[in-house]
mmCIF file of C-alpha atoms in Angstrom:
data_model
loop_
_atom_site.group_PDB
_atom_site.id
_atom_site.type_symbol
_atom_site.label_atom_id
_atom_site.label_comp_id
_atom_site.label_asym_id
_atom_site.label_seq_id
_atom_site.Cartn_x
_atom_site.Cartn_y
_atom_site.Cartn_z
ATOM 1 C CA UNK A 699 -5.001 30.639 -64.128
ATOM 2 C CA UNK A 700 -4.196 28.040 -61.543
ATOM 3 C CA UNK A 701 -5.180 29.229 -58.112
ATOM 4 C CA UNK A 702 -4.621 26.058 -56.101
ATOM 5 C CA UNK A 703 -2.394 23.235 -56.431
ATOM 6 C CA UNK A 704 -1.703 20.158 -54.284
ATOM 7 C CA UNK A 705 1.454 18.238 -55.053
ATOM 8 C CA UNK A 706 1.891 14.541 -53.911
ATOM 9 C CA UNK A 707 -0.153 14.929 -50.760
ATOM 10 C CA UNK A 708 -0.082 12.020 -48.109
ATOM 11 C CA UNK A 709 -1.867 12.283 -45.064
ATOM 12 C CA UNK A 710 -1.549 9.702 -41.979
ATOM 13 C CA UNK A 711 -3.398 9.746 -38.638
ATOM 14 C CA UNK A 712 -2.266 7.810 -35.661
ATOM 15 C CA UNK A 713 1.002 6.287 -34.775
ATOM 16 C CA UNK A 714 2.601 2.656 -34.807
ATOM 17 C CA UNK A 715 0.078 0.083 -35.280
ATOM 18 C CA UNK A 716 -2.605 2.531 -35.272
ATOM 19 C CA UNK A 717 -1.200 4.543 -38.169
ATOM 20 C CA UNK A 718 -3.768 4.947 -41.067
ATOM 21 C CA UNK A 719 -3.156 6.580 -44.373
ATOM 22 C CA UNK A 720 -6.021 8.680 -45.281
ATOM 23 C CA UNK A 721 -4.797 10.426 -48.470
ATOM 24 C CA UNK A 722 -2.379 8.834 -50.980
ATOM 25 C CA UNK A 723 -0.318 10.878 -53.252
ATOM 26 C CA UNK A 724 -3.010 13.341 -54.097
ATOM 27 C CA UNK A 725 -2.246 15.634 -57.053
ATOM 28 C CA UNK A 726 -4.919 18.384 -58.006
ATOM 29 C CA UNK A 727 -5.210 21.651 -59.631
ATOM 30 C CA UNK A 728 -8.023 24.258 -59.612
ATOM 31 C CA UNK A 729 -8.327 26.892 -61.967
ATOM 32 C CA UNK A 730 -10.118 30.233 -61.538
ATOM 33 C CA UNK A 731 -13.551 30.151 -63.328
ATOM 34 C CA UNK A 732 -13.990 26.515 -62.912
ATOM 35 C CA UNK A 733 -16.174 24.257 -60.713
ATOM 36 C CA UNK A 734 -14.381 20.964 -59.517
ATOM 37 C CA UNK A 735 -16.497 18.361 -57.887
ATOM 38 C CA UNK A 736 -14.858 15.580 -55.753
ATOM 39 C CA UNK A 737 -17.222 12.712 -55.468
ATOM 40 C CA UNK A 738 -16.749 10.030 -52.715
ATOM 41 C CA UNK A 739 -18.529 8.155 -50.010
ATOM 42 C CA UNK A 740 -18.164 8.815 -46.242
ATOM 43 C CA UNK A 741 -14.771 7.831 -45.011
ATOM 44 C CA UNK A 742 -12.994 8.288 -48.376
ATOM 45 C CA UNK A 743 -10.854 11.165 -47.433
ATOM 46 C CA UNK A 744 -12.770 14.002 -49.201
ATOM 47 C CA UNK A 745 -13.187 16.247 -46.113
ATOM 48 C CA UNK A 746 -9.410 15.781 -45.184
ATOM 49 C CA UNK A 747 -8.534 16.660 -48.640
ATOM 50 C CA UNK A 748 -10.674 19.859 -48.375
ATOM 51 C CA UNK A 749 -9.235 20.898 -45.057
ATOM 52 C CA UNK A 750 -5.653 20.370 -46.236
ATOM 53 C CA UNK A 751 -6.523 22.421 -49.493
ATOM 54 C CA UNK A 752 -7.684 25.346 -47.346
ATOM 55 C CA UNK A 753 -4.717 25.122 -44.975
ATOM 56 C CA UNK A 754 -6.818 24.050 -41.973
ATOM 57 C CA UNK A 755 -4.818 20.865 -41.576
ATOM 58 C CA UNK A 756 -1.104 20.214 -42.771
ATOM 59 C CA UNK A 757 -0.284 17.219 -45.007
ATOM 60 C CA UNK A 758 2.122 14.482 -43.669
ATOM 61 C CA UNK A 759 4.029 14.873 -47.063
ATOM 62 C CA UNK A 760 3.589 17.027 -50.107
ATOM 63 C CA UNK A 761 2.843 20.734 -50.637
ATOM 64 C CA UNK A 762 -0.251 23.068 -51.064
ATOM 65 C CA UNK A 763 0.309 26.100 -53.278
ATOM 66 C CA UNK A 764 -2.427 28.658 -52.951
ATOM 67 C CA UNK A 765 -2.245 31.668 -55.118
ATOM 68 C CA UNK A 766 1.318 30.983 -56.034
ATOM 69 C CA UNK A 767 2.407 30.839 -52.256
ATOM 70 C CA UNK A 768 3.339 27.472 -50.720
ATOM 71 C CA UNK A 769 1.395 27.204 -47.405
ATOM 72 C CA UNK A 770 4.303 25.546 -45.497
ATOM 73 C CA UNK A 771 6.476 28.680 -45.991
ATOM 74 C CA UNK A 772 3.990 30.911 -44.229
ATOM 75 C CA UNK A 773 3.554 31.670 -40.532
ATOM 76 C CA UNK A 774 0.213 30.817 -38.826
ATOM 77 C CA UNK A 775 -0.642 34.605 -38.936
ATOM 78 C CA UNK A 776 -0.020 34.627 -42.795
ATOM 79 C CA UNK A 777 -2.181 31.515 -43.356
ATOM 80 C CA UNK A 778 -4.974 33.024 -41.424
ATOM 81 C CA UNK A 779 -4.918 36.245 -43.510
ATOM 82 C CA UNK A 780 -4.680 34.194 -46.702
ATOM 83 C CA UNK A 781 -7.743 32.277 -45.658
ATOM 84 C CA UNK A 782 -9.641 35.397 -44.562
ATOM 85 C CA UNK A 783 -8.886 37.286 -47.906
ATOM 86 C CA UNK A 784 -8.940 34.403 -50.367
ATOM 87 C CA UNK A 785 -11.094 31.645 -49.234
ATOM 88 C CA UNK A 786 -14.684 30.991 -48.472
ATOM 89 C CA UNK A 787 -15.358 27.870 -46.521
ATOM 90 C CA UNK A 788 -18.672 26.060 -46.454
ATOM 91 C CA UNK A 789 -18.303 23.292 -43.823
ATOM 92 C CA UNK A 790 -20.789 20.417 -42.828
ATOM 93 C CA UNK A 791 -20.897 21.940 -39.437
ATOM 94 C CA UNK A 792 -22.206 25.257 -40.759
ATOM 95 C CA UNK A 793 -20.044 27.114 -38.088
ATOM 96 C CA UNK A 794 -22.852 29.678 -37.482
ATOM 97 C CA UNK A 795 -22.419 31.729 -34.129
ATOM 98 C CA UNK A 796 -25.243 30.493 -32.043
ATOM 99 C CA UNK A 797 -25.976 33.968 -30.202
ATOM 100 C CA UNK A 798 -26.070 35.923 -33.478
ATOM 101 C CA UNK A 799 -29.116 36.318 -35.683
ATOM 102 C CA UNK A 800 -28.694 35.569 -39.473
ATOM 103 C CA UNK A 801 -28.281 39.412 -40.137
ATOM 104 C CA UNK A 802 -25.738 39.665 -37.394
ATOM 105 C CA UNK A 803 -23.544 36.724 -38.913
ATOM 106 C CA UNK A 804 -23.027 38.939 -41.927
ATOM 107 C CA UNK A 805 -22.317 42.007 -39.717
ATOM 108 C CA UNK A 806 -19.768 40.078 -37.882
ATOM 109 C CA UNK A 807 -17.926 39.128 -41.056
ATOM 110 C CA UNK A 808 -18.005 42.634 -42.182
ATOM 111 C CA UNK A 809 -16.290 43.690 -38.866
ATOM 112 C CA UNK A 810 -13.400 41.111 -39.481
ATOM 113 C CA UNK A 811 -13.119 41.674 -43.380
ATOM 114 C CA UNK A 812 -13.995 45.227 -43.904
ATOM 115 C CA UNK A 813 -13.456 45.468 -47.703
ATOM 116 C CA UNK A 814 -14.108 43.523 -50.815
ATOM 117 C CA UNK A 815 -17.524 42.171 -49.767
ATOM 118 C CA UNK A 816 -20.764 41.925 -51.463
ATOM 119 C CA UNK A 817 -22.780 45.315 -51.417
ATOM 120 C CA UNK A 818 -26.062 45.334 -49.767
ATOM 121 C CA UNK A 819 -27.954 44.986 -53.031
ATOM 122 C CA UNK A 820 -25.970 41.907 -54.052
ATOM 123 C CA UNK A 821 -26.337 40.280 -50.639
ATOM 124 C CA UNK A 822 -30.062 40.844 -50.575
ATOM 125 C CA UNK A 823 -30.338 39.330 -54.125
ATOM 126 C CA UNK A 824 -28.247 36.185 -52.944
ATOM 127 C CA UNK A 825 -30.391 35.741 -49.874
ATOM 128 C CA UNK A 826 -33.520 35.961 -51.987
ATOM 129 C CA UNK A 827 -32.152 33.257 -54.384
ATOM 130 C CA UNK A 828 -31.432 30.969 -51.514
ATOM 131 C CA UNK A 829 -34.848 31.790 -49.858
ATOM 132 C CA UNK A 830 -33.444 32.903 -46.543
ATOM 133 C CA UNK A 831 -34.332 36.585 -46.698
ATOM 134 C CA UNK A 832 -37.242 35.916 -44.133
ATOM 135 C CA UNK A 833 -34.702 34.488 -41.725
ATOM 136 C CA UNK A 834 -32.867 37.683 -41.112
ATOM 137 C CA UNK A 835 -33.954 37.999 -37.331
ATOM 138 C CA UNK A 836 -33.793 34.143 -36.503
ATOM 139 C CA UNK A 837 -30.995 32.491 -34.423
ATOM 140 C CA UNK A 838 -29.205 29.338 -35.750
ATOM 141 C CA UNK A 839 -31.090 27.303 -33.116
ATOM 142 C CA UNK A 840 -34.272 28.392 -34.673
ATOM 143 C CA UNK A 841 -33.112 27.083 -38.177
ATOM 144 C CA UNK A 842 -33.692 23.771 -39.852
ATOM 145 C CA UNK A 843 -30.680 21.970 -41.185
ATOM 146 C CA UNK A 844 -31.455 23.026 -44.702
ATOM 147 C CA UNK A 845 -31.969 26.650 -43.840
ATOM 148 C CA UNK A 846 -28.597 26.669 -41.781
ATOM 149 C CA UNK A 847 -26.798 25.184 -44.882
ATOM 150 C CA UNK A 848 -28.225 27.928 -47.006
ATOM 151 C CA UNK A 849 -27.204 30.573 -44.554
ATOM 152 C CA UNK A 850 -23.637 29.148 -44.412
ATOM 153 C CA UNK A 851 -23.446 29.224 -48.234
ATOM 154 C CA UNK A 852 -24.506 32.836 -48.330
ATOM 155 C CA UNK A 853 -22.038 33.835 -45.587
ATOM 156 C CA UNK A 854 -19.178 32.148 -47.420
ATOM 157 C CA UNK A 855 -20.141 33.952 -50.733
ATOM 158 C CA UNK A 856 -20.536 37.329 -49.020
ATOM 159 C CA UNK A 857 -16.805 37.770 -48.756
ATOM 160 C CA UNK A 858 -16.344 37.469 -52.668
ATOM 161 C CA UNK A 859 -13.547 34.871 -52.207
ATOM 162 C CA UNK A 860 -11.161 33.847 -54.957
ATOM 163 C CA UNK A 861 -11.659 30.160 -53.943
ATOM 164 C CA UNK A 862 -14.589 28.414 -52.501
ATOM 165 C CA UNK A 863 -14.070 25.184 -50.513
ATOM 166 C CA UNK A 864 -17.382 23.463 -49.984
ATOM 167 C CA UNK A 865 -18.018 20.264 -47.994
ATOM 168 C CA UNK A 866 -21.245 18.631 -48.668
ATOM 169 C CA UNK A 867 -22.962 21.997 -49.320
ATOM 170 C CA UNK A 868 -26.228 20.400 -50.657
ATOM 171 C CA UNK A 869 -26.533 17.409 -48.041
ATOM 172 C CA UNK A 870 -29.542 18.910 -46.465
ATOM 173 C CA UNK A 871 -31.334 20.291 -49.470
ATOM 174 C CA UNK A 872 -34.147 19.178 -51.768
ATOM 175 C CA UNK A 873 -33.672 18.799 -55.553
ATOM 176 C CA UNK A 874 -35.112 22.114 -56.525
ATOM 177 C CA UNK A 875 -32.638 24.028 -54.112
ATOM 178 C CA UNK A 876 -29.762 21.837 -55.106
ATOM 179 C CA UNK A 877 -30.289 23.247 -58.663
ATOM 180 C CA UNK A 878 -30.450 26.718 -57.499
ATOM 181 C CA UNK A 879 -27.226 26.363 -55.473
ATOM 182 C CA UNK A 880 -25.464 24.687 -58.579
ATOM 183 C CA UNK A 881 -26.485 27.772 -60.639
ATOM 184 C CA UNK A 882 -25.158 30.185 -57.950
ATOM 185 C CA UNK A 883 -21.857 28.273 -57.723
ATOM 186 C CA UNK A 884 -21.851 28.336 -61.718
ATOM 187 C CA UNK A 885 -22.483 32.186 -61.906
ATOM 188 C CA UNK A 886 -19.899 32.765 -59.244
ATOM 189 C CA UNK A 887 -17.289 30.743 -61.225
ATOM 190 C CA UNK A 888 -18.021 32.381 -64.613
ATOM 191 C CA UNK A 889 -18.899 36.006 -63.550
ATOM 192 C CA UNK A 890 -16.407 36.494 -60.615
ATOM 193 C CA UNK A 891 -13.658 34.188 -61.946
ATOM 194 C CA UNK A 892 -13.888 32.183 -58.745
ATOM 195 C CA UNK A 893 -12.274 28.677 -58.300
ATOM 196 C CA UNK A 894 -14.870 26.342 -56.697
ATOM 197 C CA UNK A 895 -14.214 23.073 -55.137
ATOM 198 C CA UNK A 896 -16.911 20.857 -53.833
ATOM 199 C CA UNK A 897 -16.447 17.634 -51.951
ATOM 200 C CA UNK A 898 -19.696 15.581 -51.804
ATOM 201 C CA UNK A 899 -21.435 12.299 -52.343
ATOM 202 C CA UNK A 900 -24.279 14.244 -54.037
ATOM 203 C CA UNK A 901 -24.193 13.422 -57.814
ATOM 204 C CA UNK A 902 -26.973 15.909 -58.354
ATOM 205 C CA UNK A 903 -24.277 18.615 -58.546
ATOM 206 C CA UNK A 904 -22.148 16.922 -61.331
ATOM 207 C CA UNK A 905 -23.922 18.453 -64.104
ATOM 208 C CA UNK A 906 -22.800 21.941 -62.854
ATOM 209 C CA UNK A 907 -19.161 20.817 -62.789
ATOM 210 C CA UNK A 908 -16.355 21.456 -65.235
ATOM 211 C CA UNK A 909 -14.333 18.575 -63.757
ATOM 212 C CA UNK A 910 -15.396 15.649 -61.684
ATOM 213 C CA UNK A 911 -12.996 13.676 -59.692
ATOM 214 C CA UNK A 912 -13.607 10.386 -57.638
ATOM 215 C CA UNK A 913 -11.851 9.777 -54.358
ATOM 216 C CA UNK A 914 -11.903 6.303 -52.999
ATOM 217 C CA UNK A 915 -9.812 5.011 -50.032
ATOM 218 C CA UNK A 916 -7.666 8.045 -50.071
ATOM 219 C CA UNK A 917 -6.791 7.886 -53.863
ATOM 220 C CA UNK A 918 -8.132 10.514 -56.301
ATOM 221 C CA UNK A 919 -8.608 10.342 -60.169
ATOM 222 C CA UNK A 920 -10.426 12.357 -62.786
ATOM 223 C CA UNK A 921 -13.700 10.754 -63.724
ATOM 224 C CA UNK A 922 -15.847 12.895 -66.029
ATOM 225 C CA UNK A 923 -18.017 9.790 -66.657
ATOM 226 C CA UNK A 924 -19.719 10.640 -63.357
ATOM 227 C CA UNK A 925 -20.848 13.843 -65.032
ATOM 228 C CA UNK A 926 -22.543 12.048 -67.851
ATOM 229 C CA UNK A 927 -24.375 9.861 -65.413
ATOM 230 C CA UNK A 928 -25.776 12.667 -63.682
ATOM 231 C CA UNK A 929 -27.219 13.875 -66.891
#
């Protein structure tokens, strides 16, 4: 079942002589139960693609349809509700609240989204797999980049979203932890029927993907040869 569709997306920044086209006629479909990997170097447009897919930015042209709803027909309040209940974001900045401990990060999410979250047992199991159980009482300022990244992944998965949108989720992780994160995403897609979209330059994740796209200079194409190269 199609859960996210981008139709003829263009995105421009700047005006007049400073106008730059960042995305060029992007067409993309994500289905539940599948992992989609979008590979591209820095500056290729992949982060802009992800934020438009999640409704954090609006395209200059084209449409984004999420769970059968066109985002441009929704009010800001309706978009916020859709993101809260349907999408789990994993962003490069981690977005952890600096004055809350790791444990309190999850408590805050539960206050905002009261239902349909992981139960305590499932959350504890996820934290063990990500090796962050011992960090519960640490503040973000006390965590390394890799630890912050793993906490951000756990927080996004805690809400049991229908769609995961991840921006470089393994950039600060060693190969062993990349494999574990890849397995977690795979299990999430298969067992919870989640659509997973990951933008990255990390080819180590390609072997876990169902489809691999390449984005370059704002244009995107399906390129499953990259999956073969990753082994």
